[in-house]
CSV table of C-alpha atoms in Angstrom, one decimal:
chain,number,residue,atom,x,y,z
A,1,UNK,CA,0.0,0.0,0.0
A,2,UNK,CA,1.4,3.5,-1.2
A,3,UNK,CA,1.9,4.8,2.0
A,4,UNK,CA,3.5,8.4,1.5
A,5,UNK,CA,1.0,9.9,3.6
A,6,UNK,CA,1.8,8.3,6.3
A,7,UNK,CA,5.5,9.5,5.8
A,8,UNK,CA,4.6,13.7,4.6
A,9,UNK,CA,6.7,16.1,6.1
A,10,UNK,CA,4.1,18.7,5.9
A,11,UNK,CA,2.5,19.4,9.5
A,12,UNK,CA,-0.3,21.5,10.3
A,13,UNK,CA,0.5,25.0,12.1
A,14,UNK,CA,-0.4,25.2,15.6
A,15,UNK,CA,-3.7,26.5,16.2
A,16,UNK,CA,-4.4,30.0,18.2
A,17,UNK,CA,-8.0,29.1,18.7
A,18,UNK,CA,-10.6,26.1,18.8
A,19,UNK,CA,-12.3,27.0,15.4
A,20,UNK,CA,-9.5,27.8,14.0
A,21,UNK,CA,-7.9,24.6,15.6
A,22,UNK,CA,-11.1,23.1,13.9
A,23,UNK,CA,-10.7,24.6,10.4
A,24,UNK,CA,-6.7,23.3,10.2
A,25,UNK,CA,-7.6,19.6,11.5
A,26,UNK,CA,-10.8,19.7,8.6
A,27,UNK,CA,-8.5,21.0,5.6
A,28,UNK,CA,-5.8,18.2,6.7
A,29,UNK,CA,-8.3,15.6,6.6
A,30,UNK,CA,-9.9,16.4,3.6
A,31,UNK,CA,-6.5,16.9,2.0
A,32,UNK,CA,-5.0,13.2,3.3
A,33,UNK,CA,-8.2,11.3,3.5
A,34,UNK,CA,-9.2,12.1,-0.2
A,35,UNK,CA,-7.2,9.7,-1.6
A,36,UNK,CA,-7.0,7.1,0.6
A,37,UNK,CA,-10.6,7.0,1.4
A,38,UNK,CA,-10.9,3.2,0.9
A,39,UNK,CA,-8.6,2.4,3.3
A,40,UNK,CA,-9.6,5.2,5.6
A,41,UNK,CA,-13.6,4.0,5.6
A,42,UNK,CA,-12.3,0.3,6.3
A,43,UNK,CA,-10.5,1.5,9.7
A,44,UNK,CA,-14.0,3.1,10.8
A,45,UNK,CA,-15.7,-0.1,9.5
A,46,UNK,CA,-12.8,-2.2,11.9
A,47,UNK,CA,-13.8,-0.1,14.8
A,48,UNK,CA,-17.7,-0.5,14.3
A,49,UNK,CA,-18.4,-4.4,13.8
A,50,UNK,CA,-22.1,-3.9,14.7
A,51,UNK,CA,-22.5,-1.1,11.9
A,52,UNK,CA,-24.0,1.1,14.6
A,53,UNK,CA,-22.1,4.4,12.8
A,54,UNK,CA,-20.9,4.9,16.4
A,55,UNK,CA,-16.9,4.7,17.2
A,56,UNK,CA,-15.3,5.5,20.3
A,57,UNK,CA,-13.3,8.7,21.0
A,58,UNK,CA,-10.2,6.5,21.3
A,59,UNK,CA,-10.7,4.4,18.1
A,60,UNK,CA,-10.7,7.5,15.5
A,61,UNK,CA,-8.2,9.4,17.6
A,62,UNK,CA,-5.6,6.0,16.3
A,63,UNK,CA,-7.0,5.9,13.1
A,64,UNK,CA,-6.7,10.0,12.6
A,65,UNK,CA,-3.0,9.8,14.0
A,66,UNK,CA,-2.4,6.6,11.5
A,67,UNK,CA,-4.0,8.7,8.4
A,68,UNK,CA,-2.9,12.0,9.2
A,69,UNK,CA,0.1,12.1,11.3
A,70,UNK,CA,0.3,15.5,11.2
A,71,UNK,CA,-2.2,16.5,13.2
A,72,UNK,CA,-1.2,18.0,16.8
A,73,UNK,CA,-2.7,17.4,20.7
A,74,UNK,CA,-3.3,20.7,20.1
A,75,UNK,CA,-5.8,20.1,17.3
A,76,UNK,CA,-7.3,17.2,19.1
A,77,UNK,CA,-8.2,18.8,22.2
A,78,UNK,CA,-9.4,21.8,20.1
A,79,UNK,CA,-12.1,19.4,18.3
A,80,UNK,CA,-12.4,18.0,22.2
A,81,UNK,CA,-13.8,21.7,23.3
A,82,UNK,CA,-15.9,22.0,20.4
A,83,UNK,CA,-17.7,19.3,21.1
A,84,UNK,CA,-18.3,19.8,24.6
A,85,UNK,CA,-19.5,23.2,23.7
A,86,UNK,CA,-22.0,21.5,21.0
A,87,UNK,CA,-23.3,19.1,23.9
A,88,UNK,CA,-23.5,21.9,26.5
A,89,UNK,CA,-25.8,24.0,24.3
A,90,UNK,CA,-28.0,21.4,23.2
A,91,UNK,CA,-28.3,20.2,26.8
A,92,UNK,CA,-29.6,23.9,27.3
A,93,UNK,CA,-32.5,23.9,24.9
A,94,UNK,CA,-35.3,25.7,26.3
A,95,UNK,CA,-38.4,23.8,26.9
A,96,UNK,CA,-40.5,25.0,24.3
A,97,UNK,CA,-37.4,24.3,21.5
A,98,UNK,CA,-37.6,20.9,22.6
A,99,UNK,CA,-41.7,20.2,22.4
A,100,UNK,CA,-41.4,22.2,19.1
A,101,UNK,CA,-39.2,19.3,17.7
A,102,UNK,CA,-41.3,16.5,19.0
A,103,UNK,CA,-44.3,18.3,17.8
A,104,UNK,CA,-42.8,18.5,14.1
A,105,UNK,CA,-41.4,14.8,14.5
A,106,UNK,CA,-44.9,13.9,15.1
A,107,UNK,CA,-46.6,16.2,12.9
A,108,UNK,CA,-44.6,15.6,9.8
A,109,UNK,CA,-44.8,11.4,10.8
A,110,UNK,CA,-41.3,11.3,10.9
A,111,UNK,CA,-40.3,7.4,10.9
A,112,UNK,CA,-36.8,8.0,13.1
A,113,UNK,CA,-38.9,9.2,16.0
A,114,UNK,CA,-41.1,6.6,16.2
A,115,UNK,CA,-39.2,3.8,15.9
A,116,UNK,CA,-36.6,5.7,18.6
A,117,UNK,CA,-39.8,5.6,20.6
A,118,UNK,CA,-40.7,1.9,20.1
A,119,UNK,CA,-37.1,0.9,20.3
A,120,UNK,CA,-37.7,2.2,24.1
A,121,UNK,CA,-40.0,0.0,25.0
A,122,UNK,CA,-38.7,-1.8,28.3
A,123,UNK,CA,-41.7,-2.6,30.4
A,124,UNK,CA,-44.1,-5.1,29.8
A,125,UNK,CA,-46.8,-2.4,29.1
A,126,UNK,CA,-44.8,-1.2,26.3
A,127,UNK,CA,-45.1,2.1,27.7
A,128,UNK,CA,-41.6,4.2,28.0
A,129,UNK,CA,-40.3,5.1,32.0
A,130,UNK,CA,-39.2,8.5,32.5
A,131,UNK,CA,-35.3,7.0,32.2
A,132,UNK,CA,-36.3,5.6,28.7
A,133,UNK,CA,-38.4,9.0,27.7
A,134,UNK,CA,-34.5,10.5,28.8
A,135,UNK,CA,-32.8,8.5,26.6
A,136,UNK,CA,-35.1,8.2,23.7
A,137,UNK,CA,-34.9,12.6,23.9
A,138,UNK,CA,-31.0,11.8,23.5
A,139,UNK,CA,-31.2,9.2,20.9
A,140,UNK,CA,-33.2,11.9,18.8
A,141,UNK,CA,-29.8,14.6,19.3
A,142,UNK,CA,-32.1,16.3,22.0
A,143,UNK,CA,-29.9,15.9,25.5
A,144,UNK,CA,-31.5,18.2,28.7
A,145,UNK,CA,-30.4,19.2,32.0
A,146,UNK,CA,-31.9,17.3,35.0
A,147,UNK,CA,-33.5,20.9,35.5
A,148,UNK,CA,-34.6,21.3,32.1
A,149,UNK,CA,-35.8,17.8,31.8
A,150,UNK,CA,-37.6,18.0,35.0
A,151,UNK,CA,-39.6,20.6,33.8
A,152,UNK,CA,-40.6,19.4,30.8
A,153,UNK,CA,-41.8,16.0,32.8
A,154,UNK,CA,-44.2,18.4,34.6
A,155,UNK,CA,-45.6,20.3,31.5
A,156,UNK,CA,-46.5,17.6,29.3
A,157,UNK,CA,-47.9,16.1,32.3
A,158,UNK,CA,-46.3,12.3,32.0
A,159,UNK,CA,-48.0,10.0,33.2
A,160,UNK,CA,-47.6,8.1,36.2
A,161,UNK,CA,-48.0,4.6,34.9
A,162,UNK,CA,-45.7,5.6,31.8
A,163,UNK,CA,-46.2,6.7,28.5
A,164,UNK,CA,-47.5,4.9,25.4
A,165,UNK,CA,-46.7,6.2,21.8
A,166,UNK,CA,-50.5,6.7,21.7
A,167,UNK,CA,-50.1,9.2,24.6
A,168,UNK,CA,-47.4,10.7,23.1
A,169,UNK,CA,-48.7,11.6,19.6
A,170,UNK,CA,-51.6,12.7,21.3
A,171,UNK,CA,-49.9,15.1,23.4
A,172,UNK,CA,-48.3,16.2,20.1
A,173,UNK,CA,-51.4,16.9,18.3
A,174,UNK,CA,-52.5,19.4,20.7
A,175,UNK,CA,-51.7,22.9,19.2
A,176,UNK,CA,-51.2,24.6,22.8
A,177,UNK,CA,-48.0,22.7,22.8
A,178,UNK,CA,-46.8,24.5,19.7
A,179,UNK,CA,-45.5,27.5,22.1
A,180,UNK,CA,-45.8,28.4,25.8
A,181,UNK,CA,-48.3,26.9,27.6
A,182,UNK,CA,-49.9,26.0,31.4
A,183,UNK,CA,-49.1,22.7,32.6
A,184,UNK,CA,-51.5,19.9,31.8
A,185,UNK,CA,-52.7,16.2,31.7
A,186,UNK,CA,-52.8,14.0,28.5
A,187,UNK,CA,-56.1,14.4,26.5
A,188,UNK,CA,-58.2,11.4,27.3
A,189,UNK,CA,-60.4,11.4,24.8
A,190,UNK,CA,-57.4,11.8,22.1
A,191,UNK,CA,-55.4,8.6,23.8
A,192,UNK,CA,-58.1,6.2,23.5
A,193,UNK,CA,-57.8,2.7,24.5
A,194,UNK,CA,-59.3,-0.3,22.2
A,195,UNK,CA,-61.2,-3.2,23.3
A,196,UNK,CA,-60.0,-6.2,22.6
A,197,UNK,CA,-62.6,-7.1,20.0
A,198,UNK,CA,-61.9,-3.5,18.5
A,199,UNK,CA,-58.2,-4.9,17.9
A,200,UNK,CA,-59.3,-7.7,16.4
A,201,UNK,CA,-61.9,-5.9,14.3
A,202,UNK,CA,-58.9,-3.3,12.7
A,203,UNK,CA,-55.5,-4.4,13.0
A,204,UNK,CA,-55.2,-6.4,10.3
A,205,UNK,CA,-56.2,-4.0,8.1
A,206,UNK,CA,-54.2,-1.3,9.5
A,207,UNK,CA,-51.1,-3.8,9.6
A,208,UNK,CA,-51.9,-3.6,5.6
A,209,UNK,CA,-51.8,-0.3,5.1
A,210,UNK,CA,-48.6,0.0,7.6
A,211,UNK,CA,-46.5,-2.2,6.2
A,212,UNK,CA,-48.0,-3.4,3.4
A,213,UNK,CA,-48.1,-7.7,4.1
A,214,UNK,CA,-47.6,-9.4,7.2
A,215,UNK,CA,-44.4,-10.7,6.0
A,216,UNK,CA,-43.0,-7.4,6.3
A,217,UNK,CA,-44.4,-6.6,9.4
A,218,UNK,CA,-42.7,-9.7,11.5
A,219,UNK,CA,-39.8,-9.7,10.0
A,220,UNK,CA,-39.6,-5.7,11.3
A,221,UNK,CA,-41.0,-6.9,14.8
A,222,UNK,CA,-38.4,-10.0,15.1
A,223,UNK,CA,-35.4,-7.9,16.0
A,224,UNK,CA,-33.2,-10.3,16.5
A,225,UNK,CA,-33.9,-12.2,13.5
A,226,UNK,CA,-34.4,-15.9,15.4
A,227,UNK,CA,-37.7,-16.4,13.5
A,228,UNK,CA,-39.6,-16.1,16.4
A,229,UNK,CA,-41.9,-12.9,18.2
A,230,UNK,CA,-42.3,-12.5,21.5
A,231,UNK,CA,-45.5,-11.3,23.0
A,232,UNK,CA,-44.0,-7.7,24.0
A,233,UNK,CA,-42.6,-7.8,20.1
A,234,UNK,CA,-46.4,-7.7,18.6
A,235,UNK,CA,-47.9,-5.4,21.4
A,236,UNK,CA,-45.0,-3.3,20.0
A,237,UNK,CA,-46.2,-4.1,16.4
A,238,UNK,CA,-50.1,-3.0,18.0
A,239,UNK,CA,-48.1,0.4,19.1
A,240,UNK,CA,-47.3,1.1,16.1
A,241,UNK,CA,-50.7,0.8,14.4
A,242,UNK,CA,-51.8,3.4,16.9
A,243,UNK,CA,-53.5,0.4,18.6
A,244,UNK,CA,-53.8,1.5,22.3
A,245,UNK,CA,-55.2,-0.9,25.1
A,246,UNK,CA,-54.6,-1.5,28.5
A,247,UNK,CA,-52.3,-4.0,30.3
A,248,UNK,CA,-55.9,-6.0,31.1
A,249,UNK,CA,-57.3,-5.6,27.8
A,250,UNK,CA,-54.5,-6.7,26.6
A,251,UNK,CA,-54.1,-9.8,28.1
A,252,UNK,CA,-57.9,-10.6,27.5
A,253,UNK,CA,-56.9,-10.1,23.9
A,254,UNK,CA,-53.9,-12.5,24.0
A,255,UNK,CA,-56.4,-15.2,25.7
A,256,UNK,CA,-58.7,-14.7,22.9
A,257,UNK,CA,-56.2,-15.7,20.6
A,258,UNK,CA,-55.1,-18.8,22.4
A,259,UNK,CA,-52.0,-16.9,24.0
A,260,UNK,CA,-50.6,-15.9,27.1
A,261,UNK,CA,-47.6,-12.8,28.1
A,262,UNK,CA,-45.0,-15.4,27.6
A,263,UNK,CA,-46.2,-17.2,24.1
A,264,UNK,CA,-44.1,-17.1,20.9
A,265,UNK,CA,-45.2,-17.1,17.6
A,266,UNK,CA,-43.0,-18.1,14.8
A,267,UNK,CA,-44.1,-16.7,11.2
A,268,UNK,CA,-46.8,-19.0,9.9
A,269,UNK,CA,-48.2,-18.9,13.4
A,270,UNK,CA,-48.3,-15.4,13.0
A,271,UNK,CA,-49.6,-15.7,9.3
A,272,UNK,CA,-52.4,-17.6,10.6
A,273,UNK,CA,-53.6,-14.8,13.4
A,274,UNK,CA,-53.1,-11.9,10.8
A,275,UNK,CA,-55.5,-14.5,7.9
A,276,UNK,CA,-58.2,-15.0,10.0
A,277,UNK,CA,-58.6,-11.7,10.4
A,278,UNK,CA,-58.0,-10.0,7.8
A,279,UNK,CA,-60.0,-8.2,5.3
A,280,UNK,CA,-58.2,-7.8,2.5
A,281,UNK,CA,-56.7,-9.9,0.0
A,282,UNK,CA,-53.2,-10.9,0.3
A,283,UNK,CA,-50.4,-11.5,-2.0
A,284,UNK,CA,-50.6,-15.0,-3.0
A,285,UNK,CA,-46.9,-16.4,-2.4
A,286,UNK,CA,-47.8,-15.2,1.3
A,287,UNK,CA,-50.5,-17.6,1.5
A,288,UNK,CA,-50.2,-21.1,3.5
A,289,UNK,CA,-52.0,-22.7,0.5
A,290,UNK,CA,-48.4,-22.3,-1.2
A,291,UNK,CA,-44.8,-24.7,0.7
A,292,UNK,CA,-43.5,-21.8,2.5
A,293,UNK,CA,-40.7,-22.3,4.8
A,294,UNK,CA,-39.1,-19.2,7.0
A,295,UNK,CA,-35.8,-19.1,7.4
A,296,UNK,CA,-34.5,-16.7,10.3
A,297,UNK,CA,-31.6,-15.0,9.0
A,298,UNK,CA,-28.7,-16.2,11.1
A,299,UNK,CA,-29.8,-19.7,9.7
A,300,UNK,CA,-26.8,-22.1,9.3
A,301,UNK,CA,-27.3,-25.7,7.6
């Protein structure tokens, strides 16, 4: 490998500030990294075996000082300061920056924000603590202050038990929340719960228009691609359909269908639940009337 990059004897001036410390360390890697960007993009690759897009701090710093050697301390703790900077100022959003964004995310039906949110599910209820509200607000580039975050708690008024992504595009759709605005309680008759027999009634027809086959949809809800659900995996699914119910509801629901919280369903189990119900006609190769066989995707004969 042609490696005279590694060996330049051009070095980058020492920097008299952060941006400009900033500006000298972007024009060397642009300038070194260009041609070598192949090799450069299989370093970051090395570092991120999950293909998260995440790296630590630690793991570019060795790949920066392996592909541009010319770079200083200096210049690194520069970037170091920027970046605190950028994290300290988005950790002091006001309140009513922060309920603007969630109100556009919901708004606008942005996909990121609600899978972030049903990513978040932890409790049984698949409803979202106030730790997992915290860290879906950071997985979405909005980090807060205990004080800040505190405060926002109060004014959208969570709710005790937790909060469902029902709740929360309800509380969205409420114009008040588009500026200031007096504490207050979750609309109850926006954040409706179903009935069982209500669920049964719509969600395989909303699964339809969702996601377009119910291949599609458990393959989306199967996360870790073993071929089989779980039962908090398709009360996610029911989230995501806007299909609210509660905890007992939803257990009467599961024993309607011959379940219980700690069933599985593999797909043509799952096939079978989303047939009987349906009301729509499916695609034919989807069908058990064809020899279908679902392999999970870390399958090895």
């Amino acid at each position: 490998t042609d490696s005279k990059w590694a060996n330049s004897s051009k070095k980058a001036k020492k920097p008299t500030s952060v941006l400009e410390a900033w500006n000298i360390a972007e024009d060397v890697l642009t300038e070194q990294v260009k041609g070598y960007w192949n090799e450069f993009n299989k370093a970051l690759q090395a570092c991120d075996p999950r293909s998260e897009g995440i790296i630590s701090r630690n793991n570019f710093r060795k790949i920066l000082q392996l592909y541009c050697p010319s770079l200083t301390d200096d210049h690194f703790i520069a970037m170091k300061q920027i970046e605190d900077h950028i994290y300290k100022q988005a950790r002091n959003r006001t309140i009513d920056e922060v309920l603007e964004r969630l109100r556009d995310g919901i708004l606008h039906q942005e996909m990121g924000m609600r899978d972030a949110f049903l990513a978040y599910h932890k409790q049984a209820s698949g409803k979202l603590s106030k730790t997992d509200f915290r860290k879906l607000l950071e997985d979405i580039q909005m980090p807060m202050s205990d004080d800040h975050f505190n405060l926002l708690i109060e004014k959208i008024g969570f709710p005790v038990g937790g909060l469902s992504y029902l709740d929360f595009v309800a509380m969205f759709e409420d114009s008040r929340l588009g500026g200031p605005c007096s504490n207050r309680q979750i609309n109850a008759s926006k954040s409706h719960f179903m009935s069982a027999e209500e669920c049964l009634s719509q969600y395989s027809d909303k699964l339809v228009e969702e996601h377009g086959d119910a291949y599609i949809a458990f393959r989306k809800i199967d996360r870790n691609s073993d071929g089989v659900v779980t039962m908090l995996d398709f009360r996610r699914l029911l989230d995501s359909l806007m299909i609210s119910m509660t905890d007992e509801e939803y257990v009467r629901l599961l024993g309607i269908l011959g379940m219980n919280e700690t069933s599985t369903l593999n797909y043509p189990e799952f096939l079978q639940l989303f047939q009987t119900h349906s009301t729509k006609e499916m695609r034919p190769w989807l069908t058990t009337s064809y020899n279908f066989t679902f392999i999970p995707a870390n399958y090895q004969a």
